[in-house]
Amino acid sequence: MSDKEEPKSLERRRFIRSGMQAALAVSLGGLAGFSLLKSSSKNLVWQLDPFKCVQCGRCATECVMTPSAVKCVHAYDLCGYCDLCGGYLKPDPNARSTAAENQLCPTAAIKRKYIEDPYFEYVIDEKLCIGCAKCVAGCTSFGNGSLHLQVRHDRCRNCNDCAIARLCPADAFQRVPANTPYMIKGGFTKSGGGKGKEKKG
Amino acid sequence: MNRKLVNIVLIVLALAIVVIIGKDFIGNKAGKNTENPYEYNVDEFRKVDSTAILYHETISFAVNADEPKGIAISGQQIIVVTEKLLLKYDYTGKELFRKELPDTADCVTVDSNNEIWVGTRHSVVSLDQGGTLLKRWNSFGDRSVITSLAVSGENVYVADAGNRIVYHCNTTGQILSKIGEKNEQKGVPGYIIPSPYFDLAIDDAGFLWVVNPGRHSLENYNPDGSLRTSWGMASFKIEGFTGCCNPAQFALLADNSFITSEKGMPRIKWYDQEGHFKGVVASPEMFDPDSYLAPDVAIDADQRVIALDFERKQVRIFEKNQDGNN
Ligand code: SF4
Ligand code: SF4
Ligand code: SF4
């Protein structure tokens, strides 16, 4: 199918995705500045590898900051924009709606917005997010794994001995260069998919 | 003397403290002593009432090759394609044949002439039983991700998850029509494919069935591409399909009832011709606890369910229970 023949909905989805990706890149890019300012003499900061994270909940409970410096970020390129979102909805919700009893997030930090049938967009309200990874677990188990955690460098104090890193059961934390402080996930269309190939998360 | 005793006591105490702190640290690190207050728990959906399980596993055997991709039946042989290989097994698990494929494989089917059709990333090849290349089609383009094939006489149906379309082709790869583009007049809702799972099959009357994974439904098409019927329900409960995109795989029994296979929380189930839930072939508890990928499924002449468990890299064979004639 040529691009000319592409249904408008697909074009719009792609437009939204690229727009959101750009927004994420700009916001994280801006925050990279913070990490450079706060970085140690060797210019290293803490970051977690989302492919190692097993969603143990300690990013919410162990950080010296309250709420945690770890937040959920959304790789829009990976997201299916699904109505039945495993990261947004509780398992087997009463309805696919924004009603509080159907939401998985304990702080209602994920905003669900209708785009067009049957697509919905999910945006994280970082002020509300406590980095608990519940949505990450739901999205990783039943979706494409587009929701994932990252240490946000506008909040992280770059502790010498990160309290979460010490207890992370997955050894997901590592020191990374302050000028490239994020480890953001990418999409299956980029990495190539295919049956049986797709990995959890 | 007293001083020596005090020193010994202090050293023993210090050692005890080190051991306690060390154990606590290691325990915490391994996640043994800490409950997760934010745990995402779907255990209640993993359990299935034993009376709903209508099949049992009779045999399983390992696929000794990397990246298994698809399974099909050819007479009394089980065909498995991996990314690089064509493999054949008998029902005891004995490997009978192994040959390198001409292209990287993603899926496989066998037609009534025993010709082996392999979906490669962007194209289709066909092979004889000796693995010799018979046909190589033109590419469907860089965006294509071929995930399933079905062949009926001169008609070949190709599921392209990348372009979210089914191609109806002749056996040389000429596109005769495209099926599944959103069309309100024809009642076609359009495919929603959040991840590269997009399966299809042909029933015994020659009608095409295609999974619309983002809508959790199976759709049945007329030859002109209009929608005949569809069924499906999104739910974590056993009667429904979970997650963003299920059923990820399916196969048809001789009576046109359905065997479905889900990803996320892998489970294989049986539905009648109208899509009513009949029972379970393999419950989530029959897969490894961290399993995620949906097994590929094929049906043999004796109506056994032959599953390719990607996580265990095993072929697993399920037979209906004696009293399983629901
Ligand atoms: S502590 Fe480690 S495993 Fe636990 S949520 Fe944080 S990154 Fe993931
Ligand atoms: S579920 Fe937890 S990690 Fe996800 S958005 Fe809500 S607070 Fe943040
Ligand atoms: S370095 Fe400190 S502030 Fe940053 S995530 Fe770790 S504990 Fe929280």
Coordinates of C-alpha atoms and ligand atoms in Angstrom, one line a residue:
Chain A
M1 CA 0.0 0.0 0.0
S2 CA 1.5 3.4 -1.0
D3 CA 1.5 6.3 1.4
K4 CA -1.0 8.0 -0.8
E5 CA -3.5 5.3 -0.2
E6 CA -3.0 5.3 3.6
P7 CA -6.2 5.8 5.6
K8 CA -6.4 9.2 7.2
S9 CA -6.7 7.6 10.7
L10 CA -3.3 6.0 10.3
E11 CA -1.7 9.3 9.2
R12 CA -3.3 11.0 12.1
R13 CA -2.1 8.4 14.5
R14 CA 1.4 8.6 13.1
F15 CA 1.2 12.4 13.4
I16 CA 0.1 12.2 17.0
R17 CA 2.9 9.7 17.7
S18 CA 5.6 11.8 16.1
G19 CA 4.2 14.9 17.9
M20 CA 4.2 13.2 21.3
Q21 CA 7.6 11.7 20.6
A22 CA 9.0 15.2 19.9
A23 CA 7.3 16.5 23.0
L24 CA 8.9 13.7 25.1
A25 CA 12.3 14.3 23.5
V26 CA 12.1 18.0 24.1
S27 CA 11.0 17.6 27.7
L28 CA 13.6 15.0 28.5
G29 CA 16.2 16.9 26.5
G30 CA 15.5 20.0 28.7
L31 CA 15.9 17.9 31.8
A32 CA 19.2 16.6 30.7
G33 CA 20.4 20.1 31.5
F34 CA 19.5 19.6 35.1
S35 CA 21.5 16.4 35.2
L36 CA 24.6 18.1 33.8
L37 CA 24.3 20.8 36.5
K38 CA 23.9 18.2 39.3
S39 CA 26.3 15.6 38.0
S40 CA 29.3 14.4 39.9
S41 CA 32.9 15.3 39.0
K42 CA 32.9 12.4 36.6
N43 CA 29.7 13.7 35.0
L44 CA 27.7 10.5 35.7
V45 CA 24.1 10.3 36.9
W46 CA 21.8 7.5 37.9
Q47 CA 19.4 5.9 35.4
L48 CA 17.5 2.6 35.3
D49 CA 17.4 0.3 32.4
P50 CA 13.7 -0.2 31.7
F51 CA 14.4 -3.6 30.0
K52 CA 15.8 -4.9 33.3
C53 CA 13.1 -3.5 35.6
V54 CA 10.8 -6.1 37.1
Q55 CA 8.3 -3.5 38.6
C56 CA 9.0 -4.4 42.2
G57 CA 7.6 -1.1 43.6
R58 CA 10.8 0.0 45.3
C59 CA 11.3 3.0 43.0
A60 CA 8.2 4.4 44.8
T61 CA 9.2 3.4 48.3
E62 CA 13.0 3.8 48.5
C63 CA 13.9 7.1 46.9
V64 CA 15.1 9.8 49.3
M65 CA 12.7 12.2 47.5
T66 CA 9.0 12.3 48.3
P67 CA 7.4 11.6 45.9
S68 CA 10.1 9.6 44.2
A69 CA 12.4 11.1 41.5
V70 CA 11.5 8.1 39.4
K71 CA 8.5 8.6 37.2
C72 CA 6.6 6.8 34.5
V73 CA 7.4 7.9 30.9
H74 CA 5.5 6.8 27.8
A75 CA 7.1 5.6 24.6
Y76 CA 4.4 6.7 22.2
D77 CA 6.1 5.1 19.3
L78 CA 5.5 1.7 21.0
C79 CA 2.0 2.3 22.2
G80 CA -1.0 0.7 20.5
Y81 CA -3.3 3.5 21.6
C82 CA -5.6 0.7 22.8
D83 CA -9.0 1.1 24.2
L84 CA -8.3 -1.9 26.5
C85 CA -5.1 -0.6 28.0
G86 CA -3.4 -2.9 30.5
G87 CA -1.5 0.0 32.0
Y88 CA -4.5 2.2 32.5
L89 CA -7.3 -0.2 33.4
K90 CA -7.5 -2.6 36.3
P91 CA -7.6 -6.3 35.2
D92 CA -11.1 -7.0 34.2
P93 CA -12.6 -3.5 34.8
N94 CA -16.3 -2.9 35.0
A95 CA -16.1 -0.7 32.0
R96 CA -13.4 0.8 29.8
S97 CA -13.9 4.2 31.2
T98 CA -12.2 6.9 33.2
A99 CA -14.2 6.0 36.4
A100 CA -11.8 5.9 39.4
E101 CA -12.7 2.3 40.2
N102 CA -11.5 1.2 36.8
Q103 CA -8.1 2.9 37.0
L104 CA -5.0 0.9 37.8
C105 CA -2.9 3.8 38.9
P106 CA -3.1 4.4 42.7
T107 CA -2.8 8.2 42.2
A108 CA -4.8 8.6 39.0
A109 CA -1.7 10.0 37.3
I110 CA -2.6 8.6 33.8
K111 CA -4.9 10.7 31.7
R112 CA -6.9 8.8 29.0
K113 CA -8.0 10.9 26.0
Y114 CA -10.3 9.7 23.2
I115 CA -8.7 10.3 19.8
E116 CA -11.0 8.4 17.3
D117 CA -12.5 5.0 17.2
P118 CA -11.0 2.9 18.7
Y119 CA -7.9 4.8 19.7
F120 CA -7.0 6.4 23.0
E121 CA -4.0 8.3 24.1
Y122 CA -2.4 8.0 27.6
V123 CA -0.5 10.8 29.1
I124 CA 1.3 10.8 32.5
D125 CA 0.7 13.6 34.9
E126 CA 4.2 13.7 36.4
K127 CA 3.1 15.7 39.4
L128 CA 0.9 12.9 40.5
C129 CA 3.1 10.0 39.5
I130 CA 5.0 8.3 42.4
G131 CA 6.9 5.8 40.3
C132 CA 5.2 2.7 41.6
A133 CA 5.4 0.8 38.3
K134 CA 2.0 -0.7 38.6
C135 CA 1.0 0.7 35.2
V136 CA 4.4 -0.5 33.9
A137 CA 3.6 -4.0 35.0
G138 CA 0.1 -3.9 33.4
C139 CA 1.5 -2.5 30.2
T140 CA 4.4 -4.9 30.1
S141 CA 2.3 -8.0 30.8
F142 CA -0.7 -7.2 28.5
G143 CA 0.4 -4.4 26.1
N144 CA 3.5 -3.4 24.2
G145 CA 5.5 -2.2 27.2
S146 CA 5.3 1.4 26.2
L147 CA 4.9 2.7 29.8
H148 CA 8.2 2.5 31.6
L149 CA 10.1 4.1 34.5
Q150 CA 12.9 6.7 34.3
V151 CA 14.8 8.6 36.9
R152 CA 13.8 12.2 36.2
H153 CA 16.8 14.5 36.6
D154 CA 14.9 17.6 37.4
R155 CA 14.0 15.8 40.7
C156 CA 16.9 13.3 41.3
R157 CA 19.5 14.5 43.8
N158 CA 22.1 12.2 42.2
C159 CA 22.9 10.7 45.6
N160 CA 26.3 9.3 45.8
D161 CA 24.8 5.9 46.8
C162 CA 21.3 5.8 45.2
A163 CA 18.9 4.3 47.8
I164 CA 16.9 2.6 45.1
A165 CA 19.9 1.2 43.3
R166 CA 21.1 -0.4 46.5
L167 CA 17.8 -2.4 46.8
C168 CA 16.8 -2.9 43.2
P169 CA 16.3 -6.7 42.8
A170 CA 16.9 -6.4 39.0
D171 CA 20.1 -4.4 39.2
A172 CA 18.5 -2.1 36.8
F173 CA 20.2 1.0 38.1
Q174 CA 23.5 2.2 36.6
R175 CA 25.6 5.3 36.3
V176 CA 25.2 6.9 32.8
P177 CA 26.9 10.0 31.3
A178 CA 25.1 13.2 32.3
N179 CA 24.8 14.4 28.8
T180 CA 22.8 11.3 27.8
P181 CA 20.9 10.6 31.0
Y182 CA 17.8 8.8 29.7
M183 CA 17.2 5.2 28.5
I184 CA 14.0 5.5 26.6
K185 CA 12.3 2.5 24.9
G186 CA 11.7 2.3 21.2
G187 CA 9.1 0.8 18.9
F188 CA 8.6 -2.7 17.4
T189 CA 8.3 -1.2 14.0
K190 CA 11.8 0.1 14.3
S191 CA 13.4 -3.0 15.8
G192 CA 11.5 -5.4 13.6
G193 CA 8.8 -7.7 15.0
G194 CA 7.4 -11.0 13.9
K195 CA 5.8 -13.9 15.7
G196 CA 7.6 -15.3 18.6
K197 CA 10.2 -12.6 18.5
E198 CA 8.5 -10.0 20.6
K199 CA 9.9 -9.9 24.1
K200 CA 8.1 -9.1 27.3
G201 CA 8.2 -5.4 27.7
Chain B
M1 CA 42.1 -12.4 81.3
N2 CA 39.0 -10.4 81.8
R3 CA 40.0 -8.0 79.1
K4 CA 40.6 -10.9 76.7
L5 CA 37.1 -12.3 77.4
V6 CA 35.6 -8.9 76.8
N7 CA 37.4 -8.6 73.5
I8 CA 36.2 -12.1 72.4
V9 CA 32.6 -11.2 73.3
L10 CA 32.9 -7.9 71.4
I11 CA 34.3 -9.7 68.3
V12 CA 31.6 -12.3 68.4
L13 CA 29.0 -9.5 68.8
A14 CA 30.5 -7.6 65.9
L15 CA 30.5 -10.7 63.7
A16 CA 26.8 -11.4 64.6
I17 CA 25.9 -7.9 63.7
V18 CA 27.7 -8.1 60.3
V19 CA 26.0 -11.5 59.6
I20 CA 22.5 -10.1 60.5
I21 CA 23.0 -6.9 58.4
G22 CA 24.5 -8.9 55.5
K23 CA 21.6 -11.4 55.5
D24 CA 19.1 -8.6 55.7
F25 CA 20.8 -6.8 52.8
I26 CA 21.0 -9.9 50.6
G27 CA 17.4 -10.9 51.6
N28 CA 16.1 -7.4 50.6
K29 CA 18.2 -7.4 47.4
A30 CA 16.6 -10.7 46.3
G31 CA 13.2 -9.3 47.1
K32 CA 12.6 -12.0 49.7
N33 CA 11.6 -9.9 52.6
T34 CA 9.8 -7.0 51.0
E35 CA 6.3 -7.0 49.9
N36 CA 5.4 -4.8 47.0
P37 CA 2.5 -2.5 48.1
Y38 CA 1.9 -1.7 44.4
E39 CA 1.9 -5.3 43.1
Y40 CA 0.1 -5.9 39.9
N41 CA -1.6 -9.2 40.5
V42 CA -3.6 -11.3 38.1
D43 CA -3.3 -14.6 39.9
E44 CA -7.0 -15.0 40.2
F45 CA -7.3 -15.1 36.4
R46 CA -4.6 -17.7 36.1
K47 CA -6.6 -20.3 38.0
V48 CA -9.1 -22.2 35.9
D49 CA -11.8 -24.5 37.2
S50 CA -10.6 -28.0 36.4
T51 CA -14.0 -29.0 35.0
A52 CA -13.4 -26.3 32.3
I53 CA -10.2 -28.0 31.1
L54 CA -11.2 -30.4 28.3
Y55 CA -7.8 -31.4 27.0
H56 CA -4.7 -32.9 28.4
E57 CA -1.1 -32.8 27.3
T58 CA 0.2 -36.1 25.9
I59 CA 3.7 -35.4 24.9
S60 CA 6.1 -32.5 24.5
F61 CA 9.5 -32.3 23.0
A62 CA 12.3 -29.7 22.5
V63 CA 12.9 -27.8 19.3
N64 CA 16.7 -27.7 19.2
A65 CA 17.2 -24.5 17.2
D66 CA 17.1 -20.8 17.9
E67 CA 14.1 -18.6 17.3
P68 CA 11.2 -20.9 16.5
K69 CA 8.6 -19.1 14.5
G70 CA 5.7 -21.2 13.4
I71 CA 4.2 -24.7 13.3
A72 CA 2.1 -26.7 10.7
I73 CA 1.1 -30.3 10.1
S74 CA 2.0 -32.2 7.0
G75 CA 0.5 -35.7 7.0
Q76 CA 2.1 -37.5 10.0
Q77 CA 4.8 -35.0 10.4
I78 CA 5.1 -31.8 12.4
I79 CA 6.7 -29.0 10.6
V80 CA 8.4 -26.2 12.5
V81 CA 10.1 -23.2 11.0
T82 CA 12.6 -21.2 13.0
E83 CA 14.1 -18.0 11.7
K84 CA 16.6 -19.9 9.6
L85 CA 15.5 -23.5 9.5
L86 CA 12.9 -25.9 8.2
L87 CA 12.5 -28.8 10.7
K88 CA 10.3 -31.9 10.6
Y89 CA 9.5 -34.1 13.6
D90 CA 7.5 -37.3 14.1
Y91 CA 5.0 -37.6 17.0
T92 CA 7.7 -39.0 19.4
G93 CA 9.7 -35.8 18.9
K94 CA 12.3 -37.4 16.7
E95 CA 13.8 -34.9 14.3
L96 CA 13.4 -36.2 10.8
F97 CA 14.6 -33.4 8.7
R98 CA 16.6 -30.1 8.9
K99 CA 17.4 -27.7 6.2
E100 CA 18.3 -24.1 6.0
L101 CA 15.6 -21.8 4.6
P102 CA 16.2 -19.5 1.7
D103 CA 14.9 -16.5 3.6
T104 CA 14.2 -15.6 7.2
A105 CA 10.9 -17.1 8.3
D106 CA 8.1 -15.7 10.4
C107 CA 5.2 -18.2 9.8
V108 CA 4.4 -21.4 7.9
T109 CA 1.5 -23.4 6.5
V110 CA 1.2 -26.5 4.3
D111 CA -1.4 -26.8 1.5
S112 CA -3.3 -29.8 0.4
N113 CA -0.6 -30.7 -2.1
N114 CA 1.9 -30.8 0.7
E115 CA 3.7 -27.7 -0.6
I116 CA 5.2 -25.8 2.3
W117 CA 4.5 -22.0 2.4
V118 CA 6.7 -19.8 4.5
G119 CA 6.0 -16.1 5.3
T120 CA 9.2 -14.2 5.4
R121 CA 9.4 -10.7 6.8
H122 CA 8.2 -8.9 3.6
S123 CA 7.4 -11.8 1.2
V124 CA 6.3 -15.4 0.7
V125 CA 8.3 -18.4 -0.5
S126 CA 7.1 -22.0 -1.2
L127 CA 9.1 -25.1 -0.8
D128 CA 8.7 -28.8 -1.7
Q129 CA 8.9 -31.4 1.1
G130 CA 12.6 -31.6 0.5
G131 CA 13.0 -27.9 1.3
T132 CA 13.7 -27.0 -2.3
L133 CA 12.6 -23.5 -3.3
L134 CA 9.6 -23.6 -5.6
K135 CA 8.4 -20.0 -5.6
R136 CA 9.6 -16.7 -4.3
W137 CA 7.1 -13.8 -4.5
N138 CA 7.9 -10.1 -4.9
S139 CA 8.2 -8.1 -1.7
F140 CA 5.1 -6.5 -0.2
G141 CA 7.3 -3.5 0.7
D142 CA 9.5 -2.4 3.6
R143 CA 6.6 -1.7 5.9
S144 CA 5.1 -5.2 5.6
V145 CA 5.4 -7.7 8.4
I146 CA 3.9 -11.0 7.2
T147 CA 2.6 -12.9 10.2
S148 CA 0.3 -15.6 8.8
L149 CA -0.6 -17.5 5.6
A150 CA -3.5 -19.7 4.5
V151 CA -3.8 -21.6 1.2
S152 CA -7.0 -22.9 -0.4
G153 CA -6.6 -24.3 -3.9
E154 CA -5.3 -21.4 -6.0
N155 CA -6.0 -18.8 -3.3
V156 CA -3.4 -17.7 -0.9
Y157 CA -4.3 -15.3 1.9
V158 CA -1.5 -13.3 3.5
A159 CA -1.8 -11.4 6.8
D160 CA 0.4 -8.3 6.8
A161 CA 0.6 -6.8 10.3
G162 CA 2.8 -3.9 9.2
N163 CA 0.3 -2.6 6.6
R164 CA -2.8 -3.9 8.6
I165 CA -4.3 -5.7 5.6
V166 CA -4.9 -9.1 4.2
Y167 CA -3.8 -9.8 0.7
H168 CA -5.8 -12.3 -1.4
C169 CA -3.3 -13.6 -3.9
N170 CA -2.9 -16.3 -6.5
T171 CA -0.2 -18.8 -6.1
T172 CA 2.3 -16.7 -8.0
G173 CA 1.9 -13.8 -5.6
Q174 CA -0.3 -11.6 -7.8
I175 CA -2.6 -9.5 -5.5
L176 CA -6.2 -10.2 -6.5
S177 CA -7.8 -8.1 -3.7
K178 CA -7.1 -6.5 -0.4
I179 CA -9.3 -7.5 2.5
G180 CA -10.0 -5.6 5.8
E181 CA -9.6 -2.0 4.8
K182 CA -12.0 0.1 6.8
N183 CA -15.2 0.3 4.8
E184 CA -18.5 1.2 6.4
Q185 CA -20.6 0.2 3.4
K186 CA -19.1 -3.3 3.6
G187 CA -19.4 -3.4 7.4
V188 CA -15.6 -3.7 7.7
P189 CA -14.3 -2.0 10.8
G190 CA -10.6 -2.1 9.9
Y191 CA -7.8 -3.9 11.6
I192 CA -6.3 -2.7 14.9
I193 CA -2.9 -4.3 15.3
P194 CA -1.0 -3.0 18.3
S195 CA 1.8 -5.7 18.1
P196 CA 2.9 -8.0 15.3
Y197 CA 0.3 -10.7 15.9
F198 CA -2.2 -11.0 13.1
D199 CA -3.5 -14.5 12.3
L200 CA -5.9 -16.0 9.7
A201 CA -7.3 -19.3 8.5
I202 CA -9.8 -20.7 6.0
D203 CA -12.7 -22.8 7.1
D204 CA -13.9 -25.9 5.3
A205 CA -16.3 -24.0 3.1
G206 CA -13.5 -21.8 1.9
F207 CA -14.4 -18.7 3.9
L208 CA -11.7 -16.6 5.4
W209 CA -11.4 -15.9 9.1
V210 CA -9.1 -13.2 10.4
V211 CA -8.3 -12.1 13.9
N212 CA -8.8 -8.4 14.5
P213 CA -6.6 -8.4 17.6
G214 CA -7.1 -4.8 18.8
R215 CA -10.9 -5.5 18.8
H216 CA -10.5 -8.9 20.4
S217 CA -12.6 -10.4 17.6
L218 CA -12.5 -13.0 14.8
E219 CA -13.9 -11.7 11.6
N220 CA -15.3 -13.8 8.7
Y221 CA -15.3 -12.5 5.2
N222 CA -17.2 -13.1 1.9
P223 CA -15.1 -13.5 -1.2
D224 CA -15.8 -9.8 -2.1
G225 CA -14.3 -8.7 1.1
S226 CA -17.5 -7.8 2.9
L227 CA -17.9 -8.9 6.4
R228 CA -20.1 -12.0 7.0
T229 CA -19.9 -12.3 10.7
S230 CA -17.6 -11.7 13.7
W231 CA -17.4 -12.7 17.3
G232 CA -15.2 -12.1 20.3
M233 CA -15.2 -10.4 23.7
A234 CA -12.5 -8.6 25.7
S235 CA -12.2 -9.9 29.2
F236 CA -9.7 -11.3 31.7
K237 CA -12.3 -14.0 32.5
I238 CA -11.8 -17.3 30.8
E239 CA -14.5 -16.7 28.2
G240 CA -12.9 -13.6 26.8
F241 CA -9.6 -12.4 25.4
T242 CA -7.2 -10.4 27.5
G243 CA -4.7 -7.7 26.8
C244 CA -4.2 -5.2 24.0
C245 CA -4.2 -7.7 21.2
N246 CA -5.7 -11.2 21.4
P247 CA -6.3 -13.9 20.3
A248 CA -2.7 -13.7 18.9
Q249 CA -3.0 -17.1 17.2
F250 CA -5.8 -19.5 16.3
A251 CA -6.6 -22.6 14.2
L252 CA -9.8 -24.3 13.0
L253 CA -10.9 -27.8 13.9
A254 CA -12.5 -30.0 11.2
D255 CA -16.0 -29.0 12.4
N256 CA -15.0 -25.3 12.1
S257 CA -14.8 -24.7 15.8
F258 CA -11.9 -22.5 17.0
I259 CA -8.8 -23.1 19.0
T260 CA -7.4 -19.8 20.2
S261 CA -4.1 -18.9 21.8
E262 CA -3.5 -15.7 23.8
K263 CA -0.4 -13.7 24.7
G264 CA 0.3 -11.8 27.9
M265 CA -1.2 -14.5 30.1
P266 CA -0.8 -17.5 27.7
R267 CA -3.9 -19.7 27.5
I268 CA -5.3 -21.9 24.7
K269 CA -9.1 -22.3 24.5
W270 CA -11.8 -23.9 22.5
Y271 CA -14.8 -22.0 21.0
D272 CA -17.7 -23.4 19.0
Q273 CA -18.6 -22.3 15.4
E274 CA -20.5 -19.3 16.7
G275 CA -17.8 -18.2 19.1
H276 CA -19.3 -19.6 22.3
F277 CA -16.7 -20.7 24.8
K278 CA -16.6 -24.5 25.1
G279 CA -13.6 -25.1 27.3
V280 CA -9.9 -24.8 27.9
V281 CA -7.1 -26.7 26.1
A282 CA -4.2 -25.3 28.2
S283 CA -4.7 -23.0 31.2
P284 CA -2.3 -20.3 32.1
E285 CA -1.0 -22.5 34.9
M286 CA 0.3 -24.9 32.2
F287 CA 2.8 -22.3 31.0
D288 CA 5.9 -21.1 32.8
P289 CA 5.1 -18.4 35.3
D290 CA 6.8 -15.6 33.4
S291 CA 5.5 -16.7 30.0
Y292 CA 4.3 -14.0 27.7
L293 CA 4.3 -15.1 24.1
A294 CA 1.2 -16.8 22.6
P295 CA 2.0 -20.3 21.4
D296 CA 1.4 -20.9 17.7
V297 CA -1.3 -23.6 17.2
A298 CA -2.0 -26.2 14.5
I299 CA -4.5 -29.0 14.3
D300 CA -3.6 -32.5 13.0
A301 CA -5.8 -35.1 11.2
D302 CA -6.8 -36.6 14.6
Q303 CA -7.9 -33.2 15.8
R304 CA -5.2 -32.9 18.3
V305 CA -3.9 -29.4 19.1
I306 CA -0.2 -29.1 18.3
A307 CA 1.2 -26.0 20.1
L308 CA 4.6 -24.4 19.6
D309 CA 5.6 -22.9 23.0
F310 CA 8.0 -20.2 22.1
E311 CA 9.1 -19.6 25.7
R312 CA 10.0 -23.3 26.4
K313 CA 11.1 -23.9 22.8
Q314 CA 8.9 -27.0 22.8
V315 CA 6.3 -28.6 20.7
R316 CA 3.4 -29.6 23.0
I317 CA 0.6 -31.9 22.0
F318 CA -2.9 -31.7 23.5
E319 CA -5.6 -34.3 23.1
K320 CA -9.3 -34.0 24.0
N321 CA -10.2 -35.8 27.3
Q322 CA -12.3 -38.9 26.9
D323 CA -15.2 -37.0 28.6
G324 CA -14.3 -33.7 26.9
N325 CA -17.0 -33.8 24.2
N326 CA -18.6 -30.7 25.3
Ligands
SF4_1 S1 13.7 -0.9 42.0 FE1 14.4 -1.8 40.1 S2 13.0 -3.4 39.6 FE2 12.0 -2.2 41.2 S3 10.7 -0.8 40.1 FE3 12.7 0.3 40.4 S4 13.9 -0.2 38.6 FE4 12.2 -1.6 38.6
SF4_2 S1 0.7 3.5 38.2 FE1 2.5 4.3 39.4 S2 4.2 4.6 37.9 FE2 2.2 4.4 36.7 S3 1.6 6.6 36.4 FE3 0.6 5.8 38.3 S4 1.9 6.4 40.0 FE4 3.1 6.6 38.1
SF4_3 S1 19.9 9.1 43.3 FE1 18.7 9.7 45.2 S2 17.1 11.1 44.4 FE2 17.9 10.0 42.6 S3 16.6 8.2 42.3 FE3 18.3 7.5 43.6 S4 17.5 7.8 45.7 FE4 16.2 9.0 44.4

